Amino acid sequence: MPTNQKIKIKNYSARIPQWKKIDKEIQQLTQLYNQIDPGSIQTFNDFPLSQKTLDGLAKSGFTNPTDIQREAIGVALQGHDILGAAMTGSGKTLAFLIPVLECLYRARWTINDGLGILIISPTRELAY
């Protein structure tokens, strides 16, 4: 080994494990759920959502919630049931799915855990 070559040594002991970061994020988000005020929500970033969900929304082009999303997401994150009615294309599906994804994130659900969500929705023909 040449004497003029420097050896790089990395110290990993100061790094916080990823699972500890996720646990801390989940704890912080959960504490904010009861403080959600739909009237003050202007963007999805105003909701206490995981960074993964916020990144996915931004990547998909979603920045501002619709009225049904603004009203429903906070209620669902608090663990309450939702019965919402809104026009086609108003964002009802996303208003339902965001809290479901957040629930799976808080539960640290992985593909190894099996089925995490089963959504059964009647078609328009069955609604009459």
PDB file of C-alpha atoms in Angstrom:
ATOM      1  CA  MET A   1       0.000   0.000   0.000  1.00  0.00           C
ATOM      2  CA  PRO A   2       1.462   3.372  -0.970  1.00  0.00           C
ATOM      3  CA  THR A   3       2.165   5.625   1.988  1.00  0.00           C
ATOM      4  CA  ASN A   4       0.694   8.719   0.370  1.00  0.00           C
ATOM      5  CA  GLN A   5      -2.794   7.174   0.078  1.00  0.00           C
ATOM      6  CA  LYS A   6      -5.286   8.200   2.779  1.00  0.00           C
ATOM      7  CA  ILE A   7      -7.599   5.694   4.384  1.00  0.00           C
ATOM      8  CA  LYS A   8     -11.172   6.833   4.887  1.00  0.00           C
ATOM      9  CA  ILE A   9     -12.941   5.524   7.943  1.00  0.00           C
ATOM     10  CA  LYS A  10     -16.651   6.148   8.408  1.00  0.00           C
ATOM     11  CA  ASN A  11     -18.200   6.273  11.839  1.00  0.00           C
ATOM     12  CA  TYR A  12     -21.749   4.937  11.687  1.00  0.00           C
ATOM     13  CA  SER A  13     -22.349   4.949  15.440  1.00  0.00           C
ATOM     14  CA  ALA A  14     -23.730   8.504  15.359  1.00  0.00           C
ATOM     15  CA  ARG A  15     -26.390   7.676  12.775  1.00  0.00           C
ATOM     16  CA  ILE A  16     -29.958   7.272  13.941  1.00  0.00           C
ATOM     17  CA  PRO A  17     -31.451   4.006  12.673  1.00  0.00           C
ATOM     18  CA  GLN A  18     -34.202   4.473  10.078  1.00  0.00           C
ATOM     19  CA  TRP A  19     -36.823   2.746  12.251  1.00  0.00           C
ATOM     20  CA  LYS A  20     -36.205   5.241  15.060  1.00  0.00           C
ATOM     21  CA  LYS A  21     -36.771   8.123  12.655  1.00  0.00           C
ATOM     22  CA  ILE A  22     -40.016   6.545  11.469  1.00  0.00           C
ATOM     23  CA  ASP A  23     -41.176   5.906  15.047  1.00  0.00           C
ATOM     24  CA  LYS A  24     -40.505   9.539  15.929  1.00  0.00           C
ATOM     25  CA  GLU A  25     -42.354  10.768  12.832  1.00  0.00           C
ATOM     26  CA  ILE A  26     -45.361   8.546  13.597  1.00  0.00           C
ATOM     27  CA  GLN A  27     -45.491   9.779  17.191  1.00  0.00           C
ATOM     28  CA  GLN A  28     -45.320  13.429  16.111  1.00  0.00           C
ATOM     29  CA  LEU A  29     -47.999  12.986  13.451  1.00  0.00           C
ATOM     30  CA  THR A  30     -50.371  11.136  15.773  1.00  0.00           C
ATOM     31  CA  GLN A  31     -50.162  13.939  18.338  1.00  0.00           C
ATOM     32  CA  LEU A  32     -51.246  16.452  15.687  1.00  0.00           C
ATOM     33  CA  TYR A  33     -54.361  14.591  14.506  1.00  0.00           C
ATOM     34  CA  ASN A  34     -56.720  16.101  17.095  1.00  0.00           C
ATOM     35  CA  GLN A  35     -55.546  19.611  16.199  1.00  0.00           C
ATOM     36  CA  ILE A  36     -56.629  19.418  12.550  1.00  0.00           C
ATOM     37  CA  ASP A  37     -58.819  22.380  11.595  1.00  0.00           C
ATOM     38  CA  PRO A  38     -60.328  21.913   8.115  1.00  0.00           C
ATOM     39  CA  GLY A  39     -60.799  25.665   7.785  1.00  0.00           C
ATOM     40  CA  SER A  40     -57.062  26.281   8.011  1.00  0.00           C
ATOM     41  CA  ILE A  41     -56.067  23.616   5.465  1.00  0.00           C
ATOM     42  CA  GLN A  42     -54.912  25.156   2.185  1.00  0.00           C
ATOM     43  CA  THR A  43     -52.486  22.522   0.862  1.00  0.00           C
ATOM     44  CA  PHE A  44     -51.821  18.842   1.563  1.00  0.00           C
ATOM     45  CA  ASN A  45     -48.697  19.961   3.444  1.00  0.00           C
ATOM     46  CA  ASP A  46     -51.012  21.518   6.050  1.00  0.00           C
ATOM     47  CA  PHE A  47     -52.243  18.040   7.031  1.00  0.00           C
ATOM     48  CA  PRO A  48     -50.139  15.982   9.462  1.00  0.00           C
ATOM     49  CA  LEU A  49     -49.208  13.380   6.839  1.00  0.00           C
ATOM     50  CA  SER A  50     -46.103  11.211   6.586  1.00  0.00           C
ATOM     51  CA  GLN A  51     -43.329  12.470   4.354  1.00  0.00           C
ATOM     52  CA  LYS A  52     -43.827   9.445   2.088  1.00  0.00           C
ATOM     53  CA  THR A  53     -47.474  10.378   1.515  1.00  0.00           C
ATOM     54  CA  LEU A  54     -46.625  14.040   0.933  1.00  0.00           C
ATOM     55  CA  ASP A  55     -43.906  13.044  -1.547  1.00  0.00           C
ATOM     56  CA  GLY A  56     -46.325  10.753  -3.387  1.00  0.00           C
ATOM     57  CA  LEU A  57     -48.983  13.462  -3.575  1.00  0.00           C
ATOM     58  CA  ALA A  58     -46.475  16.015  -4.884  1.00  0.00           C
ATOM     59  CA  LYS A  59     -45.061  13.565  -7.419  1.00  0.00           C
ATOM     60  CA  SER A  60     -48.603  12.889  -8.662  1.00  0.00           C
ATOM     61  CA  GLY A  61     -49.345  16.597  -9.001  1.00  0.00           C
ATOM     62  CA  PHE A  62     -51.686  16.944  -6.028  1.00  0.00           C
ATOM     63  CA  THR A  63     -51.004  20.130  -4.076  1.00  0.00           C
ATOM     64  CA  ASN A  64     -54.334  21.550  -2.913  1.00  0.00           C
ATOM     65  CA  PRO A  65     -57.109  19.421  -1.416  1.00  0.00           C
ATOM     66  CA  THR A  66     -60.658  19.697  -2.681  1.00  0.00           C
ATOM     67  CA  ASP A  67     -63.494  20.581  -0.302  1.00  0.00           C
ATOM     68  CA  ILE A  68     -64.398  16.941   0.391  1.00  0.00           C
ATOM     69  CA  GLN A  69     -60.733  16.091   1.009  1.00  0.00           C
ATOM     70  CA  ARG A  70     -60.281  19.086   3.313  1.00  0.00           C
ATOM     71  CA  GLU A  71     -63.281  18.026   5.406  1.00  0.00           C
ATOM     72  CA  ALA A  72     -62.840  14.239   5.378  1.00  0.00           C
ATOM     73  CA  ILE A  73     -59.120  13.528   5.731  1.00  0.00           C
ATOM     74  CA  GLY A  74     -58.766  15.025   9.203  1.00  0.00           C
ATOM     75  CA  VAL A  75     -61.870  13.254  10.503  1.00  0.00           C
ATOM     76  CA  ALA A  76     -60.628   9.921   9.172  1.00  0.00           C
ATOM     77  CA  LEU A  77     -57.122  10.436  10.583  1.00  0.00           C
ATOM     78  CA  GLN A  78     -58.753  10.930  13.990  1.00  0.00           C
ATOM     79  CA  GLY A  79     -60.302   7.485  13.625  1.00  0.00           C
ATOM     80  CA  HIS A  80     -63.887   8.522  12.932  1.00  0.00           C
ATOM     81  CA  ASP A  81     -66.161   7.088  10.267  1.00  0.00           C
ATOM     82  CA  ILE A  82     -66.941   9.172   7.210  1.00  0.00           C
ATOM     83  CA  LEU A  83     -70.081   9.455   5.144  1.00  0.00           C
ATOM     84  CA  GLY A  84     -69.376  11.897   2.358  1.00  0.00           C
ATOM     85  CA  ALA A  85     -71.320  12.934  -0.699  1.00  0.00           C
ATOM     86  CA  ALA A  86     -69.809  15.002  -3.473  1.00  0.00           C
ATOM     87  CA  MET A  87     -69.885  15.334  -7.229  1.00  0.00           C
ATOM     88  CA  THR A  88     -68.077  12.868  -9.483  1.00  0.00           C
ATOM     89  CA  GLY A  89     -64.460  13.921  -9.855  1.00  0.00           C
ATOM     90  CA  SER A  90     -64.389  15.911  -6.615  1.00  0.00           C
ATOM     91  CA  GLY A  91     -61.738  13.744  -4.942  1.00  0.00           C
ATOM     92  CA  LYS A  92     -63.744  11.386  -2.724  1.00  0.00           C
ATOM     93  CA  THR A  93     -61.516   8.400  -3.499  1.00  0.00           C
ATOM     94  CA  LEU A  94     -58.340  10.226  -2.510  1.00  0.00           C
ATOM     95  CA  ALA A  95     -60.081  11.597   0.601  1.00  0.00           C
ATOM     96  CA  PHE A  96     -60.666   7.990   1.634  1.00  0.00           C
ATOM     97  CA  LEU A  97     -57.327   6.527   0.541  1.00  0.00           C
ATOM     98  CA  ILE A  98     -54.957   9.023   2.165  1.00  0.00           C
ATOM     99  CA  PRO A  99     -56.068   8.137   5.733  1.00  0.00           C
ATOM    100  CA  VAL A 100     -55.996   4.425   4.855  1.00  0.00           C
ATOM    101  CA  LEU A 101     -52.404   4.705   3.618  1.00  0.00           C
ATOM    102  CA  GLU A 102     -51.463   6.675   6.722  1.00  0.00           C
ATOM    103  CA  CYS A 103     -53.006   3.969   8.911  1.00  0.00           C
ATOM    104  CA  LEU A 104     -50.891   1.326   7.189  1.00  0.00           C
ATOM    105  CA  TYR A 105     -47.808   3.516   7.568  1.00  0.00           C
ATOM    106  CA  ARG A 106     -48.436   3.950  11.313  1.00  0.00           C
ATOM    107  CA  ALA A 107     -48.877   0.181  11.629  1.00  0.00           C
ATOM    108  CA  ARG A 108     -45.559  -0.272   9.748  1.00  0.00           C
ATOM    109  CA  TRP A 109     -47.354  -2.583   7.310  1.00  0.00           C
ATOM    110  CA  THR A 110     -45.185  -4.407   4.795  1.00  0.00           C
ATOM    111  CA  ILE A 111     -45.857  -6.787   1.948  1.00  0.00           C
ATOM    112  CA  ASN A 112     -44.871  -9.598   4.321  1.00  0.00           C
ATOM    113  CA  ASP A 113     -47.870  -8.788   6.541  1.00  0.00           C
ATOM    114  CA  GLY A 114     -50.321  -9.878   3.862  1.00  0.00           C
ATOM    115  CA  LEU A 115     -53.443  -8.020   2.853  1.00  0.00           C
ATOM    116  CA  GLY A 116     -53.565  -4.592   4.444  1.00  0.00           C
ATOM    117  CA  ILE A 117     -56.657  -3.105   2.851  1.00  0.00           C
ATOM    118  CA  LEU A 118     -59.760  -4.559   1.277  1.00  0.00           C
ATOM    119  CA  ILE A 119     -62.043  -1.990  -0.296  1.00  0.00           C
ATOM    120  CA  ILE A 120     -65.468  -3.068  -1.464  1.00  0.00           C
ATOM    121  CA  SER A 121     -67.410  -0.436  -3.313  1.00  0.00           C
ATOM    122  CA  PRO A 122     -70.757  -0.905  -5.016  1.00  0.00           C
ATOM    123  CA  THR A 123     -71.075   0.092  -8.625  1.00  0.00           C
ATOM    124  CA  ARG A 124     -73.633   2.646  -9.671  1.00  0.00           C
ATOM    125  CA  GLU A 125     -75.983  -0.173 -10.719  1.00  0.00           C
ATOM    126  CA  LEU A 126     -75.967  -1.639  -7.195  1.00  0.00           C
ATOM    127  CA  ALA A 127     -76.632   1.721  -5.567  1.00  0.00           C
ATOM    128  CA  TYR A 128     -80.299   1.766  -6.649  1.00  0.00           C
TER     129      TYR A 128
END
